[in-house]
Tab-separated table of C-alpha atoms in Angstrom:
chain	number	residue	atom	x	y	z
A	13	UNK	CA	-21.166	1.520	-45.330
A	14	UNK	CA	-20.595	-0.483	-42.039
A	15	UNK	CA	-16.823	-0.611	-42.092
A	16	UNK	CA	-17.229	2.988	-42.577
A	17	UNK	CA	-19.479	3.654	-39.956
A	18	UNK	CA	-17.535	0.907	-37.704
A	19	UNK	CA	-14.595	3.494	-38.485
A	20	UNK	CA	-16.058	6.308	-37.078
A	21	UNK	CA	-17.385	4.898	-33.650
A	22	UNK	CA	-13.353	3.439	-33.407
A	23	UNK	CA	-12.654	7.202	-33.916
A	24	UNK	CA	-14.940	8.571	-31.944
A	25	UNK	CA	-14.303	6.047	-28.779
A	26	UNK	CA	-10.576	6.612	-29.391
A	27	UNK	CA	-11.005	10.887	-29.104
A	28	UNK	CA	-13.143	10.324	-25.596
A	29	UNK	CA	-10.197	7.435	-24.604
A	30	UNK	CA	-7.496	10.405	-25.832
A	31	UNK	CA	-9.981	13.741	-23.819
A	32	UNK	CA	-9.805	11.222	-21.083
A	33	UNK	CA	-6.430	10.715	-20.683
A	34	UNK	CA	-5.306	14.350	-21.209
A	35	UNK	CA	-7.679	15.341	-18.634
A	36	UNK	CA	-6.781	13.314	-16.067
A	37	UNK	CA	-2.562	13.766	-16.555
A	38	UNK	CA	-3.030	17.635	-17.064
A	39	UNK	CA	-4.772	17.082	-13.020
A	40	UNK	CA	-1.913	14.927	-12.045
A	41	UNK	CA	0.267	17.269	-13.176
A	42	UNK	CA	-0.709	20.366	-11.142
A	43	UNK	CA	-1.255	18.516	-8.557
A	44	UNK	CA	2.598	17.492	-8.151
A	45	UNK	CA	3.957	21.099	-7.204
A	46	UNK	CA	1.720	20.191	-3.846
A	47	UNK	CA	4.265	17.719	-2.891
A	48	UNK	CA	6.743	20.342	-2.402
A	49	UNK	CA	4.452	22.532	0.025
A	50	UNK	CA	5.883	23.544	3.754
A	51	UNK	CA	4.618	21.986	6.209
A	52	UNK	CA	0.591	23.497	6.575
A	53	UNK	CA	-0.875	23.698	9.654
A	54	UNK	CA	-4.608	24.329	11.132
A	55	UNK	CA	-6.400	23.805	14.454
A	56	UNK	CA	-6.873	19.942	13.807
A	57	UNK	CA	-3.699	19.605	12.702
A	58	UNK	CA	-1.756	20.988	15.475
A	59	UNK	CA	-3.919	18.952	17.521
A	60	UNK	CA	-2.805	15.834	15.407
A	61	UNK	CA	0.753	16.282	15.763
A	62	UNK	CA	0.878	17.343	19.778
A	63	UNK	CA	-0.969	13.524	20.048
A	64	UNK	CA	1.754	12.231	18.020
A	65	UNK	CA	4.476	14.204	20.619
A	66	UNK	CA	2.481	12.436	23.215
A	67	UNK	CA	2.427	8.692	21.977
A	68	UNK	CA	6.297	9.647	21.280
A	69	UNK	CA	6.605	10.018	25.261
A	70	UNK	CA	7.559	13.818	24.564
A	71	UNK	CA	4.199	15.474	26.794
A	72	UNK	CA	3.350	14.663	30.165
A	73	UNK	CA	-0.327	13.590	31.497
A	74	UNK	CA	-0.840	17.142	31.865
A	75	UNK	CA	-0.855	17.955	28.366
A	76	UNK	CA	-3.954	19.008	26.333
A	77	UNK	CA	-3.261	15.844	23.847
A	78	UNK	CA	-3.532	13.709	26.615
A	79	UNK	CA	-7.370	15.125	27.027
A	80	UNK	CA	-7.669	15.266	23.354
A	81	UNK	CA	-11.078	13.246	22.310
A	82	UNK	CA	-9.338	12.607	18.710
A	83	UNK	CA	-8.767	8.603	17.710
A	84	UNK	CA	-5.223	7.825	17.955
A	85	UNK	CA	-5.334	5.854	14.617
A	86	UNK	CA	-4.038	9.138	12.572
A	87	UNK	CA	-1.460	9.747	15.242
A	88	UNK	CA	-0.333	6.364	15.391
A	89	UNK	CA	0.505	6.468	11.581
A	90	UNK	CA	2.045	9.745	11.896
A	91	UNK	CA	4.037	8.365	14.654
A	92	UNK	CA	5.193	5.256	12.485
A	93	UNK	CA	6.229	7.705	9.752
A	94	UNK	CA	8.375	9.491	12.092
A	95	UNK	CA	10.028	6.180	13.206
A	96	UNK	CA	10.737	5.743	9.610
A	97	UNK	CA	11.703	9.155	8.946
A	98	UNK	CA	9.541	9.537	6.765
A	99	UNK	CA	7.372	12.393	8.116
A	100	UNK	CA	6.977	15.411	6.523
A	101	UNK	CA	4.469	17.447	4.528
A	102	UNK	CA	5.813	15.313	0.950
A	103	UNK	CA	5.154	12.599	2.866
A	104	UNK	CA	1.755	13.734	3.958
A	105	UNK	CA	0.879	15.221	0.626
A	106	UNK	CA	1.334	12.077	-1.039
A	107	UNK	CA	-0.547	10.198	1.120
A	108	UNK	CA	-3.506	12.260	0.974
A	109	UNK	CA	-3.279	12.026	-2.706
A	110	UNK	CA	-2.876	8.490	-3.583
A	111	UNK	CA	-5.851	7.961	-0.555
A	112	UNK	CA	-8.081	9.808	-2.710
A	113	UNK	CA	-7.046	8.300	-5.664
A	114	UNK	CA	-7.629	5.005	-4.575
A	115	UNK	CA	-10.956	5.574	-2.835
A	116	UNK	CA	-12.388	7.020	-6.242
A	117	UNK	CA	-11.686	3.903	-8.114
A	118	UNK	CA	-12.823	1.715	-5.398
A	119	UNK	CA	-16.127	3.540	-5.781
A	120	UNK	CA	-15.698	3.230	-9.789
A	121	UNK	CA	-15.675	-0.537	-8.820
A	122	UNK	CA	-18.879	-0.680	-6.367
A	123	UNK	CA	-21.072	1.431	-8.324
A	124	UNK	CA	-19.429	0.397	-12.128
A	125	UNK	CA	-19.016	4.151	-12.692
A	126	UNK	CA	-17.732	4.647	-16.836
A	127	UNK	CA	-15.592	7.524	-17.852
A	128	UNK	CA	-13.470	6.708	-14.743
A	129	UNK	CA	-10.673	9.148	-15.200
A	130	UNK	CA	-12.653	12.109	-15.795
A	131	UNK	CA	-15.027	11.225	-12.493
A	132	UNK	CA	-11.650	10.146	-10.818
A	133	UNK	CA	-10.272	13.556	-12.249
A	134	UNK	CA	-13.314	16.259	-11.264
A	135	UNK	CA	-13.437	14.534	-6.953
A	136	UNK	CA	-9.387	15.389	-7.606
A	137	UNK	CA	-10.074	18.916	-8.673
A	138	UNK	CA	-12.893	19.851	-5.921
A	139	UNK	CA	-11.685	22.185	-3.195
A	140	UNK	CA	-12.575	20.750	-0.675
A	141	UNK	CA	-9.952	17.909	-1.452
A	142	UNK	CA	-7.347	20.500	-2.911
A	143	UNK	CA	-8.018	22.439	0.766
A	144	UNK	CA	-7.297	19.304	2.843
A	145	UNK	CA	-4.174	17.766	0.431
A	146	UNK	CA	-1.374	19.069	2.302
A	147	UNK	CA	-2.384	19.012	5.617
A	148	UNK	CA	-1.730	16.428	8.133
A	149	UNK	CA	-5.436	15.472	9.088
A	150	UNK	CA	-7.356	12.202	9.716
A	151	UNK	CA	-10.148	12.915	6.550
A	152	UNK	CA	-8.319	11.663	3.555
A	153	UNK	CA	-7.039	8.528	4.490
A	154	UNK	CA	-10.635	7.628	6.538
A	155	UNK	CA	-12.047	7.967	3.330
A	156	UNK	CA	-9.937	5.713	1.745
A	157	UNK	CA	-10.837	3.142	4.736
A	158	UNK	CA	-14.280	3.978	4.650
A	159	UNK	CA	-14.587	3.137	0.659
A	160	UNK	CA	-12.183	0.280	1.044
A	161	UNK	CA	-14.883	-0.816	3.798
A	162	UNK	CA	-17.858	-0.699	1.955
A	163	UNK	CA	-16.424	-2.550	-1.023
A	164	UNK	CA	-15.249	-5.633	0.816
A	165	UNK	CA	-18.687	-5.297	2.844
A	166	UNK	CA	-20.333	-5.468	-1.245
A	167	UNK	CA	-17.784	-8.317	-1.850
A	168	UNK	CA	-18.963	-9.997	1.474
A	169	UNK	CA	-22.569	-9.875	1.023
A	170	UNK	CA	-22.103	-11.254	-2.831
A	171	UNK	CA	-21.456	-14.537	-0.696
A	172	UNK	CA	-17.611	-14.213	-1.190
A	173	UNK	CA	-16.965	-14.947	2.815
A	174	UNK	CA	-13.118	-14.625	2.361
A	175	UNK	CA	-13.872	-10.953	2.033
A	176	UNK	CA	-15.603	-10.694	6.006
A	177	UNK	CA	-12.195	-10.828	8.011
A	178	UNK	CA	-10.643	-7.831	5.946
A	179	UNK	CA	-14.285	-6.042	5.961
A	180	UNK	CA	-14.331	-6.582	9.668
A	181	UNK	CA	-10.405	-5.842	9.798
A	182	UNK	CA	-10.913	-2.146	8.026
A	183	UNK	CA	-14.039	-1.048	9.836
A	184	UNK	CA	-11.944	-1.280	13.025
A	185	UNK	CA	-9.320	0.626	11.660
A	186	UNK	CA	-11.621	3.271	10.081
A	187	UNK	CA	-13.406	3.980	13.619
A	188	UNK	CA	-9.619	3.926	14.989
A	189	UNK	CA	-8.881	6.423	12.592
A	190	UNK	CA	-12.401	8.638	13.052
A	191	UNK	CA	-15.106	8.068	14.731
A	192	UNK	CA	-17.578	8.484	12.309
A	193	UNK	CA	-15.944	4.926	10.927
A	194	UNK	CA	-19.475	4.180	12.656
A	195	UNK	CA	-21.241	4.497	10.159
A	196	UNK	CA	-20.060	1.812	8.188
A	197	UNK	CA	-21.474	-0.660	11.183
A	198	UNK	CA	-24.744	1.047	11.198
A	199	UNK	CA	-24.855	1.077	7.189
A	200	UNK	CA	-23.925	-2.762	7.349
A	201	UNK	CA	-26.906	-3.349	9.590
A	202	UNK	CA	-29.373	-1.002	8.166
A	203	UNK	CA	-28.347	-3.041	4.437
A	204	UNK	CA	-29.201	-6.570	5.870
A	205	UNK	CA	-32.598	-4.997	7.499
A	206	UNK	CA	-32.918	-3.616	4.139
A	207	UNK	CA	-32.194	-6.786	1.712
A	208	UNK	CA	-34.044	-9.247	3.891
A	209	UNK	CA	-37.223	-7.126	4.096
A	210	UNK	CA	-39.782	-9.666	2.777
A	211	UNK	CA	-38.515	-12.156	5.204
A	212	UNK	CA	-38.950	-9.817	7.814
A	213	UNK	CA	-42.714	-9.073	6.458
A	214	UNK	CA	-43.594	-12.539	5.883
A	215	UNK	CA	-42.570	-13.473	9.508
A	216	UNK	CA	-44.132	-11.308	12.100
A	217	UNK	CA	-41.583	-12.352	15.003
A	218	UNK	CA	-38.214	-11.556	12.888
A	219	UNK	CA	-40.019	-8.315	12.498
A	220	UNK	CA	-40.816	-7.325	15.605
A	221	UNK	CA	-37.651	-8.190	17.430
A	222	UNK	CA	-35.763	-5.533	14.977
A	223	UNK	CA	-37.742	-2.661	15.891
A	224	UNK	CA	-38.671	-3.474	19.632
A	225	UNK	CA	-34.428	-3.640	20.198
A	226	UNK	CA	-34.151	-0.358	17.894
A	227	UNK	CA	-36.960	0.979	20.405
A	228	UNK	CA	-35.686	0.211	23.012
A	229	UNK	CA	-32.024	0.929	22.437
A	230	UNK	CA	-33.510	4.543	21.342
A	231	UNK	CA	-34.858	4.770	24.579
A	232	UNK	CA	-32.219	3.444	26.529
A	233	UNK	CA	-29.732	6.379	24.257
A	234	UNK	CA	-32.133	9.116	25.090
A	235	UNK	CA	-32.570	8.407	28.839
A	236	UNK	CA	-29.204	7.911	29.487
A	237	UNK	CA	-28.023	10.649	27.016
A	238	UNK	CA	-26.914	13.221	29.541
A	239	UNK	CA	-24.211	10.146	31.148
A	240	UNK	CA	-23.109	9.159	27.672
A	241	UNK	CA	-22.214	12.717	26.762
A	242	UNK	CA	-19.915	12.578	29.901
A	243	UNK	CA	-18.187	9.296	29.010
A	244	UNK	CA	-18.534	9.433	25.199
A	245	UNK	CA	-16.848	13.306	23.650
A	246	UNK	CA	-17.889	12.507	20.206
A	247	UNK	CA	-21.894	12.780	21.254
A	248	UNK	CA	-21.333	15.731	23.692
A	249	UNK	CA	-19.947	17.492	20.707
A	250	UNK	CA	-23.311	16.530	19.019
A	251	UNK	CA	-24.952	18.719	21.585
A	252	UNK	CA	-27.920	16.222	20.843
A	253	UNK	CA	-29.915	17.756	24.283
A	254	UNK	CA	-30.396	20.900	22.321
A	255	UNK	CA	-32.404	19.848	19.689
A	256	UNK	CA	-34.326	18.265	21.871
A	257	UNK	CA	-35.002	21.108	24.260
A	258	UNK	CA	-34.828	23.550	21.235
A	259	UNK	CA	-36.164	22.003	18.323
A	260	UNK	CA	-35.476	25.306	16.110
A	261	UNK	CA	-32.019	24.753	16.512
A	262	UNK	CA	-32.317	21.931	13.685
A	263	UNK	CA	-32.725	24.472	11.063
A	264	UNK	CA	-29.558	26.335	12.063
A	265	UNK	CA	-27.833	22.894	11.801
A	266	UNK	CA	-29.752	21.896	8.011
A	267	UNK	CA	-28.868	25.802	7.229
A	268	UNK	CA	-24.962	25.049	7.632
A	269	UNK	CA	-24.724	21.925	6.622
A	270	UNK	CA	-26.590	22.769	3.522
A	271	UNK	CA	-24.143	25.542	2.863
A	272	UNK	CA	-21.345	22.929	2.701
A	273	UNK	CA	-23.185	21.154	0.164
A	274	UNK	CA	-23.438	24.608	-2.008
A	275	UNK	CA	-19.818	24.744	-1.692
A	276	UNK	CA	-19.677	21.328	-3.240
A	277	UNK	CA	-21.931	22.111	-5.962
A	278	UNK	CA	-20.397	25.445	-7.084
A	279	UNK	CA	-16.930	23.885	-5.962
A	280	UNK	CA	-15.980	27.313	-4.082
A	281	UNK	CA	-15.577	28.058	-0.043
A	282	UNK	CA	-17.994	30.364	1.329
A	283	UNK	CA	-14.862	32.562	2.134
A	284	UNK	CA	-13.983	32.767	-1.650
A	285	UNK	CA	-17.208	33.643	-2.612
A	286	UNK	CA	-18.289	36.175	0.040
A	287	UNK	CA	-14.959	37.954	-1.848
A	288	UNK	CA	-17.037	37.971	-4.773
A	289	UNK	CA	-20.573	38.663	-3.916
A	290	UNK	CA	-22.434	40.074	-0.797
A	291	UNK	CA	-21.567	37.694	1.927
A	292	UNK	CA	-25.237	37.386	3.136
A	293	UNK	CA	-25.915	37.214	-0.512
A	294	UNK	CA	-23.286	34.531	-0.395
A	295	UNK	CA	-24.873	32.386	2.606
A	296	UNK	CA	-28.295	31.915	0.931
A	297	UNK	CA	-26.986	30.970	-2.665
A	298	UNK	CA	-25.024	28.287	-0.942
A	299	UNK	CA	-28.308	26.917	0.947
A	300	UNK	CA	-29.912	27.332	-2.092
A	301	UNK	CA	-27.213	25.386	-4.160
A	302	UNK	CA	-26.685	22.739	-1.133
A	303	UNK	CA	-30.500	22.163	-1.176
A	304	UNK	CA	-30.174	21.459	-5.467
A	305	UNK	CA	-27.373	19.288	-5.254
A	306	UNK	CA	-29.698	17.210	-2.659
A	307	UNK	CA	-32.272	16.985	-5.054
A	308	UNK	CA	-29.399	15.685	-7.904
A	309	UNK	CA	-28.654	13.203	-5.692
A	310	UNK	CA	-31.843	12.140	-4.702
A	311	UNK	CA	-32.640	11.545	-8.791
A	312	UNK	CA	-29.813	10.229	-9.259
A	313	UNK	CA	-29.929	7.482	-6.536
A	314	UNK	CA	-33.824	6.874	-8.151
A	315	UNK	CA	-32.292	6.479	-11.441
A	316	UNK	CA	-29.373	4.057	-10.415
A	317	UNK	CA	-30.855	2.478	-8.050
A	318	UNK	CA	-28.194	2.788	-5.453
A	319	UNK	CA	-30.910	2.138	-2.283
A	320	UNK	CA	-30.407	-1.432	-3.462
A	321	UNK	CA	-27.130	-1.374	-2.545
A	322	UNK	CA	-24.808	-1.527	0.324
A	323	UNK	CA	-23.585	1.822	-0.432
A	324	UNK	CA	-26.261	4.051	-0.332
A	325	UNK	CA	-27.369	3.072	3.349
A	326	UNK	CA	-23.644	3.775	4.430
A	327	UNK	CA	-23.271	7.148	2.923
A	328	UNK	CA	-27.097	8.124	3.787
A	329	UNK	CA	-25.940	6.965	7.115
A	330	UNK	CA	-22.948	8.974	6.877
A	331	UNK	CA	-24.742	12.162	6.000
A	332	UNK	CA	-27.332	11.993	8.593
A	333	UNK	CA	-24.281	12.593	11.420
A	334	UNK	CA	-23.379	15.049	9.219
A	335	UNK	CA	-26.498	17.086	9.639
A	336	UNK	CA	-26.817	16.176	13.454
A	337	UNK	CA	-22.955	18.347	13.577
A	338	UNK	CA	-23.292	21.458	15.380
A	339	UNK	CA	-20.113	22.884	13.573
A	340	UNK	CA	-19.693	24.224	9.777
A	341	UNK	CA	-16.617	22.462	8.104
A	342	UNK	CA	-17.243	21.349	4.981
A	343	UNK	CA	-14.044	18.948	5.550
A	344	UNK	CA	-16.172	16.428	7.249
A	345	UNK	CA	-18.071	15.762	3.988
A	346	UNK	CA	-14.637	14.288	2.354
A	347	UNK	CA	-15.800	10.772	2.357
A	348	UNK	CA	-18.927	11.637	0.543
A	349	UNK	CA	-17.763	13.544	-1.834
A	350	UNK	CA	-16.683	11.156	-4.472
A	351	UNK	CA	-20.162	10.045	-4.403
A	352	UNK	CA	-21.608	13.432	-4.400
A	353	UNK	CA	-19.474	14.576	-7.209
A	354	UNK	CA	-20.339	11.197	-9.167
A	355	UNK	CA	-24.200	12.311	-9.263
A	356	UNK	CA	-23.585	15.421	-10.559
A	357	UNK	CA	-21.774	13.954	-12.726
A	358	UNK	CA	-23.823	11.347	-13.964
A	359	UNK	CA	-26.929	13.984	-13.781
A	360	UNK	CA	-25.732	16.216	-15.937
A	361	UNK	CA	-24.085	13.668	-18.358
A	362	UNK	CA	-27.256	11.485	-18.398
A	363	UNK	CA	-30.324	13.050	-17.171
A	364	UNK	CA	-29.769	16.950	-17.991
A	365	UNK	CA	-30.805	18.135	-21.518
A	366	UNK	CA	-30.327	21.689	-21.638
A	367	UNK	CA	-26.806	21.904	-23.240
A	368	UNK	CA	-25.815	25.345	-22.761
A	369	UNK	CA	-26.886	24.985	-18.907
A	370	UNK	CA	-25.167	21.382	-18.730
A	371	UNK	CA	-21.878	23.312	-20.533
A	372	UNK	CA	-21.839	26.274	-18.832
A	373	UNK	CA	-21.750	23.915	-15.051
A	374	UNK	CA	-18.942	21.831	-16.434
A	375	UNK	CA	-16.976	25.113	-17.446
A	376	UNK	CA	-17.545	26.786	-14.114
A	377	UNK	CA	-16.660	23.312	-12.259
A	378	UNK	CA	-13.586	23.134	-13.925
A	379	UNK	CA	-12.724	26.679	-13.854
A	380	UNK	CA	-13.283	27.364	-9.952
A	381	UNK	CA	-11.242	23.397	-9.348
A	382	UNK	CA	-8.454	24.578	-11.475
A	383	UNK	CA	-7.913	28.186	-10.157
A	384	UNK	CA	-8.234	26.049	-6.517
A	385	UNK	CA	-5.189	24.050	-8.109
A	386	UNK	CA	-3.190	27.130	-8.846
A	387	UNK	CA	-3.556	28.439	-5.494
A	388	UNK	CA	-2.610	25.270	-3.696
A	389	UNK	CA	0.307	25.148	-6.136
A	390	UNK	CA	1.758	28.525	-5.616
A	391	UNK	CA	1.266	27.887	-1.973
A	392	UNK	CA	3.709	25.354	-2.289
A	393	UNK	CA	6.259	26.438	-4.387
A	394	UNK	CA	6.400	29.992	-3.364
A	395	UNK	CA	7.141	31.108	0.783
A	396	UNK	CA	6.255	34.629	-0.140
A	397	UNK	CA	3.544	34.014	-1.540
A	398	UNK	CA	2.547	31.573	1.361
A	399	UNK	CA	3.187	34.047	3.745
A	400	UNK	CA	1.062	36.433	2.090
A	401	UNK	CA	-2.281	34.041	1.732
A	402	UNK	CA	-2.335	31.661	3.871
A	403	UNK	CA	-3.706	31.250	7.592
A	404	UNK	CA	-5.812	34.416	8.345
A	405	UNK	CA	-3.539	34.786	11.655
A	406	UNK	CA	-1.256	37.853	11.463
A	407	UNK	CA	0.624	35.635	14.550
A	408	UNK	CA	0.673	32.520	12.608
A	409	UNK	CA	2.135	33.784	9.602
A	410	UNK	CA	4.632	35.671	11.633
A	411	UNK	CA	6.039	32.262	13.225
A	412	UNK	CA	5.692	31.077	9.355
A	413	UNK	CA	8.082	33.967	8.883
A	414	UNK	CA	10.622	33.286	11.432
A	415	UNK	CA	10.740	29.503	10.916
A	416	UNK	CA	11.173	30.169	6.918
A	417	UNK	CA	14.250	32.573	7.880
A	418	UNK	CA	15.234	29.718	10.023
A	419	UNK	CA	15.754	27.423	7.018
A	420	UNK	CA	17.165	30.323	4.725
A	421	UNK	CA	20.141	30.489	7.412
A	422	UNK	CA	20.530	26.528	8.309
A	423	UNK	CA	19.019	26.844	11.852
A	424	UNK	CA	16.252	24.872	11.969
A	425	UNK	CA	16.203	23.316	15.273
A	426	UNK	CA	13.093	22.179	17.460
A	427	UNK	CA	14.804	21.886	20.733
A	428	UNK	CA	15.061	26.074	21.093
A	429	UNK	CA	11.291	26.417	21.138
A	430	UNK	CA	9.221	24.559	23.882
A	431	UNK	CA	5.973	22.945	22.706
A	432	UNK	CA	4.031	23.914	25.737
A	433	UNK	CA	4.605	27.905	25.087
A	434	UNK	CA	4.940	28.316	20.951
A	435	UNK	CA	3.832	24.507	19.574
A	436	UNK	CA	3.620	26.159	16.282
A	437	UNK	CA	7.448	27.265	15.801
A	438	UNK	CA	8.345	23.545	17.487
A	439	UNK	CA	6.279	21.868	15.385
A	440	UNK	CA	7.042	23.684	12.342
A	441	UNK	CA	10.726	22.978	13.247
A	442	UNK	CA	10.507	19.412	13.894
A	443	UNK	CA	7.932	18.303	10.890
A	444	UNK	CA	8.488	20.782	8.233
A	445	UNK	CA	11.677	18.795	6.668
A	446	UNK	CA	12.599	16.091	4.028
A	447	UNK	CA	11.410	12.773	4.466
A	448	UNK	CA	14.724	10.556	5.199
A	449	UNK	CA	17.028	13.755	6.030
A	450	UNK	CA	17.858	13.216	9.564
A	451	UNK	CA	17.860	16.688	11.336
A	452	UNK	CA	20.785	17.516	13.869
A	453	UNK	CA	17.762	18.099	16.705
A	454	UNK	CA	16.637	14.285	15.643
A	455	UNK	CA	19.551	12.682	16.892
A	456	UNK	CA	19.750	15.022	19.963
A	457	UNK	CA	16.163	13.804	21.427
A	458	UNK	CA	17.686	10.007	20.456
């Protein structure tokens, strides 16, 4: 009786070990096509690349990259890719990938996460990473910094010293990278306040001196808020004197920020589902499901525990500049989401009973990240098809159009468009290539 019931938990451990597996390589797999994708290009990432032409001495001071308030750590990478020859949207792709990759199984790590290919496999599969993949943009690779960050942090504070220098090493880089790398130093700091809170109560003085510099360095921020905004672009993009001015203007920014969150939840862009329902109809069921997947997380940080650790006050951190962002992108939540997609998916594993409800999520999860997959995939592997989707410029596909007919006929060359009067057809020309084929318009600018 016990060998045979010792037979059928082997079995029964070895079909989740085998579901596991199959999952995860059948979301490797369509990932792959993505490495063969043209070069993609959006706002940021235009931006991105004219920095890089800058720091490669190609733009003059007079240049809008000079101006540009973006950290030059992206750039700078970019820029050593290039030297390498190395840059290009395979390059990129796989970059992106592998950051992701590695930043979910650091977090499998810091928060001892089981089942780590399927979690590893559903943050892989949620749009908002599938979106952001291909394109030459900062978020990806911060969030691999920012994970990598709060792990040696963990490893720090578990008294293993050797870990501070890297810890200290990476949170540089990450605010070099983005600026909201800040709030792994105000995570950091709000953790020891945190862990060494009965000190703090038992001693009145190591209590008060806390909160009277937190007081006054509040004060100090708020007074001089209107100078700071001048010298600091990051916090006059906050637009921080409106809310206090006009507090109502907080529930437009909880109202779009909770929206991202819906997107999260039902793993679909407002875009995609305004195609399929009402779009004001759309708008509230994404507050609505942005609001529910804030409640999942809030149970599931009860039920784990996670305010005990260094992690939770870095992405709690995290998500309060998040809500104090004027703009809607959900992008910006890319370093939260493995976390985010870990409580769901530890709620409805662990907590959830309903099945058919609990089934019925997974299916739609899956579904919606896998027809995101597709998309991305023909994208890549198809220029008519990219020309018909993507971008929702008529004049941005067009230059797709002419630099694609370009590379039908052997022409590509960067030199016969200037960056200051159409940056997208230069760019295009220059970046959308091979990694380690040397273009004839490389060796003429050497």
């Amino acid at each position: 009786m016990a060998t045979t019931q010792a037979t059928n938990i082997h079995q029964t451990f070895t079909s989740k070990k085998r579901f596991e597996v199959t999952f995860f390589s059948i979301v490797i797999f369509l990932l792959l096509p993505n490495l063969l994708t043209p070069l993609r290009l959006n706002t940021d990432s235009i931006r991105y690349l004219k920095i890089v032409e800058y720091l490669a001495g190609n733009l003059d001071k007079n240049s809008d990259a000079v101006h540009d308030f973006l950290p030059h750590g992206y750039p700078q990478f970019l820029l050593t890719l290039g030297k390498l020859q190395l840059l290009g949207p395979l390059t990129i792709t796989f970059v992106n990938i592998t950051s992701i990759l590695l930043a979910c199984y650091l977090l499998t790590i810091i928060l001892e996460i089981e089942n780590r290919l399927i979690f590893i496999g559903l943050v892989m599969i949620s749009f908002i990473n599938v979106k952001q993949f291909t394109l030459p943009i900062a978020d990806q690779l911060f969030t691999l910094l920012f994970l990598a960050g709060i792990y040696l942090w963990t490893q720090a504070f578990k008294k293993q010293w050797l870990y501070m220098i890297p810890a200290l090493a990476v949170t540089l880089l990450s605010l070099y990278v983005r600026t909201a790398g800040i709030a792994l130093v105000i995570g950091v700091l709000l953790y020891l306040i945190y862990s060494n809170k009965y000190k703090l109560l038992n001693n009145k003085k190591l209590l008060i001196i806390p909160l009277v510099l937190i007081v006054i360095g509040f004060g100090a921020f708020i007074f001089n808020l209107h100078f700071i905004e001048k010298k600091v672009a990051y916090i006059a993009q906050l637009n921080l004197g409106l809310m206090i001015h006009q507090p109502a203007s907080i529930l437009g920014r909880l109202a779009i920020h909770f929206k991202e969150l819906g997107e999260i939840l039902i793993n679909i862009p407002h875009s995609k589902l305004s195609s399929i329902v009402n779009p004001a109809i759309a708008g509230y069921l994404l507050i609505i499901a942005g609001i529910l997947l804030c409640l999942i997380f809030y149970k599931a940080i009860i039920k784990l525990q996670l305010f005990n650790t260094l992690s939770f006050w870095v992405f709690m951190v995290y998500l309060m500049m998040i809500f104090l962002w004027p703009f809607y992108d959900a992008r910006f939540l890319t370093p939260i989401v493995p976390v985010l997609v870990y409580s769901l998916f530890y709620y409805f594993t662990v907590m959830f009973k309903p099945r058919y409800i609990r089934y019925g999520y997974a299916l739609m999860f899956l579904l919606l990240g896998f027809v995101s997959l597709a998309y991305s995939d023909a994208l890549s592997v198809s220029n008519s098809f990219f020309l018909k989707h993507y971008g929702f410029d008529p004049s941005l596909t067009d230059k797709y159009r002419i630099h694609f007919n370009n590379q039908e006929k052997n022409m590509v060359n960067s030199q016969q468009y200037d960056i200051h009067n159409n940056d997208i057809l230069f760019l295009l020309e220059k970046y959308d290539r091979k990694p380690l084929i040397i273009k004839a318009d490389i060796h003429a600018e050497n």
